[in-house]
XYZ file of C-alpha atoms in Angstrom:
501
model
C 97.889 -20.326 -0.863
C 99.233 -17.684 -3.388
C 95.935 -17.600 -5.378
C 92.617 -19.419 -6.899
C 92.816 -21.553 -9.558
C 89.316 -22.459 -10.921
C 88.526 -25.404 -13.596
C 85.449 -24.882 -16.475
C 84.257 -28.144 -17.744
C 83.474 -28.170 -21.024
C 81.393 -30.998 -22.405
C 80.869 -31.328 -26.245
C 78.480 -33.758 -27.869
C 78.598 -34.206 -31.738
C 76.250 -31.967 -32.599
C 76.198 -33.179 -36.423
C 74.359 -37.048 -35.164
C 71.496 -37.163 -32.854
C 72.596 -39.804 -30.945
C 76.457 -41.411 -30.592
C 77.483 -44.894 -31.091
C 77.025 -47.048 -27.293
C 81.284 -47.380 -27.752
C 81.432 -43.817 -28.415
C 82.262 -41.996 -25.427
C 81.616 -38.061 -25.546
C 84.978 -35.818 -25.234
C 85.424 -33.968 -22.254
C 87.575 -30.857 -22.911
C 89.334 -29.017 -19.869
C 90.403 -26.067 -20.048
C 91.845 -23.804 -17.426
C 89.848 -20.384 -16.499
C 90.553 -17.039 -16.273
C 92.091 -15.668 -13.614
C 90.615 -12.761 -12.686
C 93.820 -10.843 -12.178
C 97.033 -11.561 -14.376
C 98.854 -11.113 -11.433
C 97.728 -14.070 -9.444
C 99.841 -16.615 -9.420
C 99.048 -20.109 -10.361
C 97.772 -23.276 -7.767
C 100.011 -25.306 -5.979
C 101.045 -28.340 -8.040
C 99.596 -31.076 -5.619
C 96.060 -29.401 -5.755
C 95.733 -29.456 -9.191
C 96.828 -33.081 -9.206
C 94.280 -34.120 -6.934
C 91.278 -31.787 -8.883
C 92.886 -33.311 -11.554
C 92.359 -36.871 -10.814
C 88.621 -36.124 -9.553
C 87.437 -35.381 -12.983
C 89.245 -38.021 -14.464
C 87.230 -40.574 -11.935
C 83.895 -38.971 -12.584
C 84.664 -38.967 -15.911
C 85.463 -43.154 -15.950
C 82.291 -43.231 -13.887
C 79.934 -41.705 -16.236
C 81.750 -43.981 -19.124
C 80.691 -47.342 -16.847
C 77.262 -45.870 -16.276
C 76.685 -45.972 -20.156
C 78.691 -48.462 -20.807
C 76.132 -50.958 -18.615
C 73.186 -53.117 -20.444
C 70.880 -51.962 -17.558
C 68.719 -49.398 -19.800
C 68.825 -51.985 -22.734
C 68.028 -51.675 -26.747
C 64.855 -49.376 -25.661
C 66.347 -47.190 -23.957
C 69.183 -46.948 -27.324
C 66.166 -46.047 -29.434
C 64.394 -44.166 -27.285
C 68.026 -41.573 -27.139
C 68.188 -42.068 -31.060
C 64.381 -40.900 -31.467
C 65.722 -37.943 -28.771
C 66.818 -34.514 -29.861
C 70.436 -34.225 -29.171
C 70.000 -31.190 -26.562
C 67.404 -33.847 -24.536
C 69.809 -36.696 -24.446
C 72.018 -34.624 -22.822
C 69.171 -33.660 -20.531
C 69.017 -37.466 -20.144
C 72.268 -38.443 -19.669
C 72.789 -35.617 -16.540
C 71.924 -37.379 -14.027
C 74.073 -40.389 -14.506
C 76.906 -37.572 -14.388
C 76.012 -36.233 -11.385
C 74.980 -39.345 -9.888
C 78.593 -39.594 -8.079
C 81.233 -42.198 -8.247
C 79.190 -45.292 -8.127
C 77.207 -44.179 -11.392
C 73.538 -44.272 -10.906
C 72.177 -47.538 -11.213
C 69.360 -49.904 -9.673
C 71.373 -51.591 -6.570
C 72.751 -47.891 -6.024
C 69.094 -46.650 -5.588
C 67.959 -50.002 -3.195
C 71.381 -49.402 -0.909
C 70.128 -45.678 -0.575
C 66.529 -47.220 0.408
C 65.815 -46.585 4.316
C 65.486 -50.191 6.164
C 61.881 -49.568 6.970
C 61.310 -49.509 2.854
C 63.567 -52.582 2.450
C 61.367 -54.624 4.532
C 58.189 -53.138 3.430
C 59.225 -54.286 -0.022
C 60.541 -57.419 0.965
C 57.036 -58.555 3.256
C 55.280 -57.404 0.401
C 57.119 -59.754 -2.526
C 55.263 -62.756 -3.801
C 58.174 -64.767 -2.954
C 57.386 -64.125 0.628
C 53.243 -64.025 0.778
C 52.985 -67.202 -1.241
C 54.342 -69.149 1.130
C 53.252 -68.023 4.608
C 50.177 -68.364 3.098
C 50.867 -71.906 2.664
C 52.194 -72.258 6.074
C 49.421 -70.779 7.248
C 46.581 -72.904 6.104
C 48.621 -75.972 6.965
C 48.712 -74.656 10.513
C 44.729 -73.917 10.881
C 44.165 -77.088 9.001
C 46.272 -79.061 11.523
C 44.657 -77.140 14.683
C 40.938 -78.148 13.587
C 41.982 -81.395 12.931
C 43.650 -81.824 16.164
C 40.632 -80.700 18.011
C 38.478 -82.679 15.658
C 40.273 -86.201 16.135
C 38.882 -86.707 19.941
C 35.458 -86.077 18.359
C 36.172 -88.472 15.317
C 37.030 -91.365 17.533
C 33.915 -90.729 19.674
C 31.440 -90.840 17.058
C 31.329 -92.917 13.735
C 29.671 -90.922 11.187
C 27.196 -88.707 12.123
C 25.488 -90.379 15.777
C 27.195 -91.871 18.543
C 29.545 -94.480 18.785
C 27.330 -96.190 20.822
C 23.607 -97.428 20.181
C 21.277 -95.070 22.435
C 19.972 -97.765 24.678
C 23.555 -98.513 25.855
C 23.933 -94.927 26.077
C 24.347 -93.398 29.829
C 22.266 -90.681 30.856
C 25.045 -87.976 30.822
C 26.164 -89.605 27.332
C 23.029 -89.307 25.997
C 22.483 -85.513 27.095
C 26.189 -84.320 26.113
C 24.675 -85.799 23.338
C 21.530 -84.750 22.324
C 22.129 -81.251 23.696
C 22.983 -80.039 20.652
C 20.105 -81.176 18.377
C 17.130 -79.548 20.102
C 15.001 -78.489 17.488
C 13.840 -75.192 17.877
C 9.389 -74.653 17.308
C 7.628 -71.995 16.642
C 4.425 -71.553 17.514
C 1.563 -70.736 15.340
C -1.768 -71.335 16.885
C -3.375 -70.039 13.686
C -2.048 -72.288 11.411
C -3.691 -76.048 11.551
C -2.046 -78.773 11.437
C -2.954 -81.258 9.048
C -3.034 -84.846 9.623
C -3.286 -87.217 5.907
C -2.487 -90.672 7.370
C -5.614 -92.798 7.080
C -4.171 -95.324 9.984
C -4.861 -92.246 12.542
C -7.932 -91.522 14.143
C -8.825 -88.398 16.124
C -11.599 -88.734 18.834
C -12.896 -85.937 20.331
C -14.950 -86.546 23.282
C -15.904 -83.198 24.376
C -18.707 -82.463 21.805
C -20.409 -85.685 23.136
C -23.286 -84.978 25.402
C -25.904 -86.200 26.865
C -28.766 -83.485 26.568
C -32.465 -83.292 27.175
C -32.780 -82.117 22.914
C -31.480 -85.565 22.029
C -33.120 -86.198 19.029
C -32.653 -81.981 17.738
C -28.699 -82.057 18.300
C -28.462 -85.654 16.905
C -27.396 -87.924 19.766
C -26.648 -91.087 19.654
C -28.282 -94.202 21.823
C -26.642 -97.796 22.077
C -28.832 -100.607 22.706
C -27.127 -103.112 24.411
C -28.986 -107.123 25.504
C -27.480 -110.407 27.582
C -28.950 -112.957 25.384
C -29.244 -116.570 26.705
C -31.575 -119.496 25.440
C -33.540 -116.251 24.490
C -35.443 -117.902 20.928
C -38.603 -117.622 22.008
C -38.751 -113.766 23.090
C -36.771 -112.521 20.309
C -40.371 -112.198 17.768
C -41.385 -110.060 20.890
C -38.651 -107.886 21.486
C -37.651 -107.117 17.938
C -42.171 -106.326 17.531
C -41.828 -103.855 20.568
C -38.181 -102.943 18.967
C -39.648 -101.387 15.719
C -41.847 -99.781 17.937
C -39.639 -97.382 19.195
C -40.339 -93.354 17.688
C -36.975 -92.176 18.868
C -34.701 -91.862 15.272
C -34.018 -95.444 14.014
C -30.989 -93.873 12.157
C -29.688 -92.697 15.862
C -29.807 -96.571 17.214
C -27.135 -99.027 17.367
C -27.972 -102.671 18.530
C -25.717 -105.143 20.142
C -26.422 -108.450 21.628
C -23.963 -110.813 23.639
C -24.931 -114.137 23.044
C -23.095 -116.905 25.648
C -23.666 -120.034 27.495
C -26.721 -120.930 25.210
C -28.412 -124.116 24.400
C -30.926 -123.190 22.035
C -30.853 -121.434 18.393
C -30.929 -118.253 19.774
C -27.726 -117.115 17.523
C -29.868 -118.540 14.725
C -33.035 -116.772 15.368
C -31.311 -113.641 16.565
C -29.719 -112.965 12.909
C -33.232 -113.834 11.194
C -34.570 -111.118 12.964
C -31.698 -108.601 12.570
C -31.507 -109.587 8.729
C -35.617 -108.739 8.551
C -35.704 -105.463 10.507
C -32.315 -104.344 8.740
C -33.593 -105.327 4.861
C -36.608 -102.875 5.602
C -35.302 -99.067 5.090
C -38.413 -97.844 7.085
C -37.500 -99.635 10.129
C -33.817 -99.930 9.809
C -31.341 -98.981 12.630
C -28.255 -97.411 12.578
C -26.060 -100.570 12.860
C -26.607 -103.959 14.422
C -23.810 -106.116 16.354
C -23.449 -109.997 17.775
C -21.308 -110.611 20.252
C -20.622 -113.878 21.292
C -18.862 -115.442 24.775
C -19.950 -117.799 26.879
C -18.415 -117.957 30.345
C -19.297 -121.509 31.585
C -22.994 -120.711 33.192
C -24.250 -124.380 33.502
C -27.515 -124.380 35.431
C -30.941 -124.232 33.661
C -33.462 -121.933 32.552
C -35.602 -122.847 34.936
C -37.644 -120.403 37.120
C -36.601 -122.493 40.025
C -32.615 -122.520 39.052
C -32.715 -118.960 37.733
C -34.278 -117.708 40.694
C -33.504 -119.804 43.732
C -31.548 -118.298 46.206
C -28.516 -120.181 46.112
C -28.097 -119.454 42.884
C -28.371 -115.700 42.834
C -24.423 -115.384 43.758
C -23.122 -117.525 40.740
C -25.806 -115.913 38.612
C -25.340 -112.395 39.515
C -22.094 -112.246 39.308
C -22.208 -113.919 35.755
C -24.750 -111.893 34.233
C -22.376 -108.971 35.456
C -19.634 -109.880 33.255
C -21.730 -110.282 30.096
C -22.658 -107.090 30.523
C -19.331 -105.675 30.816
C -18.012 -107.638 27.963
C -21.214 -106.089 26.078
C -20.080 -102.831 26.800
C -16.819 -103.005 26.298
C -16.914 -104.288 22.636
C -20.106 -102.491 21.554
C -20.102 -98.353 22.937
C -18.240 -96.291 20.620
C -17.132 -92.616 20.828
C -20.283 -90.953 19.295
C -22.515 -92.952 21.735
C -24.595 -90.391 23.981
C -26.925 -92.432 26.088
C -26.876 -96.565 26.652
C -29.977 -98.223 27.171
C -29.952 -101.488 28.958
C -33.028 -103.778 27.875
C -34.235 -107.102 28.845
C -35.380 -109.404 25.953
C -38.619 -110.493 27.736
C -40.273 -107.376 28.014
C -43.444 -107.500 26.749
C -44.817 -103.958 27.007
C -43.475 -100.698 27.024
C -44.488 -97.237 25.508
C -43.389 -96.504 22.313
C -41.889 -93.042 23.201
C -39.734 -94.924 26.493
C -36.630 -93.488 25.104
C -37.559 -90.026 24.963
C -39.598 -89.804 27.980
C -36.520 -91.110 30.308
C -34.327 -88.858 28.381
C -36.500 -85.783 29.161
C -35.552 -86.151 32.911
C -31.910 -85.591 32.266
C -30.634 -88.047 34.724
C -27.100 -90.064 35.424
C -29.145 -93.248 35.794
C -32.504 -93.945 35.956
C -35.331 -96.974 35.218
C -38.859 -97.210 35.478
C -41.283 -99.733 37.504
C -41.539 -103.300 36.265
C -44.562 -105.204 36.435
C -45.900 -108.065 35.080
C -49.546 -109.426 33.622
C -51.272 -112.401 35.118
C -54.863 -113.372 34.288
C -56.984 -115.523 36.541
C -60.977 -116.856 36.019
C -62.322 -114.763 39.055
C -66.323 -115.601 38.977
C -66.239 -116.640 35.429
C -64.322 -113.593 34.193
C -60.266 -113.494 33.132
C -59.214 -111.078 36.212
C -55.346 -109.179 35.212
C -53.239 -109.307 38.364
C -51.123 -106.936 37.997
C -48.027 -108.346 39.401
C -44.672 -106.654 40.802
C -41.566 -108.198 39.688
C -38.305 -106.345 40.127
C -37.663 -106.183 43.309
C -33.628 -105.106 42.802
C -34.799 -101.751 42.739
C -34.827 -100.394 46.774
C -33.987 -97.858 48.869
C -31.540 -98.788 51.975
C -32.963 -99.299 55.193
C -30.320 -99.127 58.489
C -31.222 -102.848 58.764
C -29.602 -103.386 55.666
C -26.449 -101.754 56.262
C -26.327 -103.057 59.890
C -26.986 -106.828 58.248
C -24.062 -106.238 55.328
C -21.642 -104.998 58.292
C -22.120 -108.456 59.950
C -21.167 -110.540 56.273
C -18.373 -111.143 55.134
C -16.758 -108.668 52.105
C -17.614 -111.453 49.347
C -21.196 -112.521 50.168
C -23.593 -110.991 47.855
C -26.690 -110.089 49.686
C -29.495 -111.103 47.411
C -32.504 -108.626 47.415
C -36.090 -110.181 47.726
C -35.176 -113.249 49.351
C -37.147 -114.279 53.236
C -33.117 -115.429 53.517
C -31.995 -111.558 54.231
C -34.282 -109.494 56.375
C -33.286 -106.172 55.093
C -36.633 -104.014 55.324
C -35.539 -101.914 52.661
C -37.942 -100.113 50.315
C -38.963 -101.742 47.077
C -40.114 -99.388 43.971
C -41.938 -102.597 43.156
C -44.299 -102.229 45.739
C -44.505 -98.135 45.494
C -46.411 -96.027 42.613
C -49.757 -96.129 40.617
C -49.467 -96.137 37.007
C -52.467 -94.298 37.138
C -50.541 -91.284 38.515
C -48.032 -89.242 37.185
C -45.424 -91.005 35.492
C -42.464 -88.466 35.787
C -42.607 -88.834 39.230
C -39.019 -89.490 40.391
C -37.306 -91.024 43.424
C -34.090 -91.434 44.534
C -32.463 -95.122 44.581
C -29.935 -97.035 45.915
C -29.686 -100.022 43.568
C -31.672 -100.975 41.091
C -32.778 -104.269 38.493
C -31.552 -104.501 34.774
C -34.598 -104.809 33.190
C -34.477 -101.366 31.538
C -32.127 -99.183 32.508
C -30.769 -95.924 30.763
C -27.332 -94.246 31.383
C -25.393 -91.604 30.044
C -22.415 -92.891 28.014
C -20.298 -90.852 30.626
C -21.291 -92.438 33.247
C -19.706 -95.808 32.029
C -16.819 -94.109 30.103
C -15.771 -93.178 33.670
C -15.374 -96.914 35.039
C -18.409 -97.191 36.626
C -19.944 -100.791 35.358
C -21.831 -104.155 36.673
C -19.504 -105.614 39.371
C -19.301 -109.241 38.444
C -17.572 -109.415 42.624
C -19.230 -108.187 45.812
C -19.406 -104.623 45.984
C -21.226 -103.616 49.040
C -22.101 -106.699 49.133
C -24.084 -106.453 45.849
C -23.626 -107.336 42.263
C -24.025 -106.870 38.677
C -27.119 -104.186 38.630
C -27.176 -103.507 42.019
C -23.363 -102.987 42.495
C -23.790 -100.593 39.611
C -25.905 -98.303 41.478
C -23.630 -98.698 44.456
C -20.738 -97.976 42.928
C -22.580 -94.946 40.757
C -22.956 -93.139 44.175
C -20.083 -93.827 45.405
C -18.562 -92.018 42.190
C -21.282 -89.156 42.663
C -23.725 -89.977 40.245
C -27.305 -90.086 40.768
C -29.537 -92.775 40.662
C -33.440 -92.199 40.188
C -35.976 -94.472 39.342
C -40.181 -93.895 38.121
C -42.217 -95.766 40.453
C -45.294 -94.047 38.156
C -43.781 -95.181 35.161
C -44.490 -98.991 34.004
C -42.753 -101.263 32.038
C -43.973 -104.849 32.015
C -42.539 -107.849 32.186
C -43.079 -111.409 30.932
C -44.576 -113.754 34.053
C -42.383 -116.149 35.312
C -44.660 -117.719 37.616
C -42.248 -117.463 40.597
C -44.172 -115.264 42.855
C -47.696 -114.888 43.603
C -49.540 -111.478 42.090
C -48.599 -109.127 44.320
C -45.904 -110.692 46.847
C-alpha cells in the first residue's frame, strides 16, 4: 500500500441529560485522523469500504443490545439515578461485546460443556424427578422381595398353625425370635401369683436336734373296727413330751364295721378343743379296699390269712402316706392303735439314734393267779422283727416269686432270729441291732426314706410284705434298718400265743 490510514472514533453522549431516552440512540461521529506526514497518500478505496462497514455493524449491534427488554425498567432507573460519565462506564461492555451484542444466551453458548451439564444435573427440573423415579424404584424392589414373604405368612405368624408346622418350618421360623437373656444372679426374681407354690426340699432334715431346729413328725395309723382302743391311744397320745405344735395326725379308716369313724372324731374334736394338748393338725382318711374276714384273733392271725392280710394292710399304709406326708415333714412315725404302754419321751429317744429306720421291742402284759398271787407274764409278741438265717433264704429260693413267707408260723421253718425273743428291758435301752425286716407296731422313719419310693409292698417282695417288705426293700435301696431289743413298747394281749412262745 501507498500509506496508513487510521480511523478515531469519537463517541458523544448528551452531556446536558443524565440519561437518554431508550429510542434515543447516542451519535457516533467519525472522523478521519491525522496523518502523520502530509505527504502520505490516502488508503486504497476498498479498505476503507470494508473499515467502513465494520463500524457501521458494531455500531447496529450496540443499537440492538440496548434496544432489547433483557435489562428491563430497573435497569432504566438504575442508568437515570447514574452519573452520565458511569453509564457510559456501563454501557462499554455491550460495545465491545462483539457482533452478537452481549446478552444472556451469548454468555450460556460461551459456557464450556462440562458447566452446561453441571447446571443442567443441578436444575430442579431435573432432581425433582429422578427423585421420584427413584423412590418408585426402591419402593418396587422391597416390595418385590417382600411379596414371597407376604404370601407365606398372614399377619405377623405363620401361615400355618404350629402343630401342622414341619420341623424345618418351624425353625426357619422361629430362628429369628430368640430372645436374647441376660443374666443377673444378683437380682431375684419375684414370683406374685398365689396359684404357685415353691417347695424346697433341701432345708428338710432329719437331725438328732429335732425339737431345737424345729422339725416336723407325721403320725400316721391303719384304723379298722378300732372303737375300743381309741380312749387308749389318744390317753398315751397326749402323753407324748415331744412339741405338740410339731405333730400332725392322720388316720386311714377302711373296711370297718364298727363306729370307729364316729369315735375317732370325738376324740380328735376333744384333744384339738384343748390348747394345752393340741397338735399341729389332725387328718381322716377314709378307703376301704374290700377286707372281709373278721376281727378275730383266729382270722387275723391264722396262717392262711396272713397273705390276703398282709398284703392289705400294706396298701392302707401306702394310701396313708401318700395323702397325709407333706413337704415340711422330717420324721414319720408309724403307730399301732392298741398299744398300751410306751414312754412318754419314745419320740425323742428313737430320734437321738439318728437312724434310717428303726423300732423298739414289743411285748405284751398277761396276769395269771400263780399261788394265790396275780403273776405278769411278760409276753413277746412281734415276731416280724428277725434277722435272716441261710435257712431262710435257702427256703424263699425254693417258693415261688408271689408266696409271702409268713414269719412266726410252725408252717415255715426259717430259724431266723427274733428281737422278740432277744433283750432285757432291764438293760440298756439304746442298745441297737441290725435287722432285716421288721413289725409295724411302732416304727420311725425319716421322711427321706419314703420320699425316695421305698414303702410297704402290698405284693411279694422277697417273698415278704407290707412291714417286712419295707425293710427288704430299705436295704436293698441302702438304708439301714436297726431295731432296740432293750427298748420296750407293749402291746395289748391278744391271747393268741402262750407267755413266752
Amino acid at each position: 500500500m501507498h500509506g496508513s490510514f487510521a480511523i478515531n472514533y469519537t463517541i458523544r453522549f448528551d452531556s446536558q441529560s443524565h440519561c437518554a431516552p431508550r429510542n434515543t440512540e447516542p451519535t457516533i461521529t467519525l472522523a478521519p485522523a491525522e496523518s502523520p506526514s502530509s505527504s502520505s497518500p490516502p488508503l486504497h478505496t476498498q479498505r476503507q469500504r470494508r473499515n467502513t462497514g465494520d463500524i457501521r455493524a458494531r455500531s447496529s449491534s450496540i443499537r440492538i443490545s440496548q434496544a432489547r427488554g433483557d435489562e428491563g425498567e430497573d435497569e432504566d432507573k438504575n442508568a437515570q439515578k447514574q452519573p452520565a460519565g458511569l453509564a457510559a462506564l456501563t454501557m462499554l461492555p455491550q460495545m465491545v461485546a462483539g457482533k452478537g451484542g452481549y446478552s444472556w444466551k451469548a454468555a450460556k453458548a460461551r459456557i464450556p460443556p462440562y458447566r452446561q451439564m453441571t447446571h443442567t444435573v443441578r436444575s430442579p427440573r431435573v432432581l425433582v424427578p429422578l427423585a421420584i423415579v427413584t423412590a418408585i424404584v426402591l419402593l418396587w424392589r422391597s416390595m418385590g422381595s417382600a411379596a414371597s414373604e407376604v404370601q407365606r405368612f398372614y399377619c405377623f405368624g405363620p401361615s400355618k398353625p404350629p402343630m401342622r408346622m414341619t420341623p424345618n418350618e418351624n425353625e426357619e421360623w422361629y430362628g429369628h425370635l430368640a430372645t436374647p437373656v441376660i443374666f443377673n444372679q444378683r437380682k431375684p426374681v419375684e414370683i406374685n401369683s398365689t396359684e404357685i407354690q415353691h417347695v424346697k426340699l433341701d432345708s428338710i432334715k432329719s437331725t438328732v436336734d429335732a425339737v431345737r431346729n424345729k422339725e416336723k413328725i407325721l403320725i400316721l395309723t391303719p384304723l379298722r373296727d378300732a372303737s375300743y382302743y381309741l380312749a387308749k391311744y389318744f390317753d398315751l397320745l397326749t402323753q407324748l413330751t415331744y412339741p405338740h405344735e410339731l405333730i400332725d395326725l392322720a388316720f386311714l379308716v377302711g373296711d370297718t364295721t364298727d363306729d370307729t369313724m364316729a369315735a375317732l372324731a370325738m376324740e380328735l374334736e376333744r384333744v384339738q378343743n384343748n390348747p394345752e394338748i393340741a397338735f399341729r393338725s389332725t387328718m381322716i382318711v377314709e378307703k376301704s379296699f374290700g377286707v372281709t374276714s373278721g376281727q378275730s384273733v383266729e382270722e387275723r392271725h391264722g396262717f392262711a390269712a396272713q397273705g390276703p392280710r398282709r398284703k392289705a394292710m400294706g396298701k392302707a399304709r401306702n394310701y396313708l402316706l401318700s395323702a397325709a406326708m407333706k413337704p415340711d415333714h422330717s420324721w414319720v412315725y408309724w403307730r399301732d392303735v392298741d398299744i398300751v404302754e410306751n414312754p412318754p419321751n419314745i419320740i425323742e429317744d428313737f430320734i437321738m439314734h439318728d437312724r434310717d429306720i428303726l423300732v423298739p421291742n414289743i411285748w405284751f402284759h398277761r396276769y395269771k393267779e400263780e399261788n394265790g398271787k396275780m403273776v405278769d407274764i411278760e409276753g413277746r409278741f412281734d415276731y416280724n422283727s428277725w434277722q435272716e438265717s441261710p435257712d431262710a433264704l435257702k427256703l424263699a429260693a425254693s417258693l415261688d416269686k408271689d408266696v409271702v413267707l409268713a414269719e412266726g408260723y410252725k408252717e415255715y421253718k426259717t430259724n431266723r432270729k427274733h428281737m422278740a425273743r432277744m433283750g432285757d428291758r432291764h438293760d440298756d435301752p439304746h442298745e441297737e441291732i441290725p435287722l432285716d425286716g421288721i413289725g409295724g407296731v411302732n416304727i420311725i422313719v425319716k421322711a427321706d426314706v419314703h420320699r425316695s419310693g421305698i414303702n410297704f409292698p402290698a405284693y411279694a417282695f422277697e417273698n415278704q410284705a407290707e412291714t417286712e417288705g419295707f425293710a427288704k426293700m430299705a436295704k436293698r435301696a441302702g438304708y439301714g434298718v436297726y431295731g432296740l431289743p432293750n427298748y420296750v413298747v407293749w402291746h395289748i394281749d391278744t391271747d393268741e400265743k402262750p407267755g413266752n412262745a
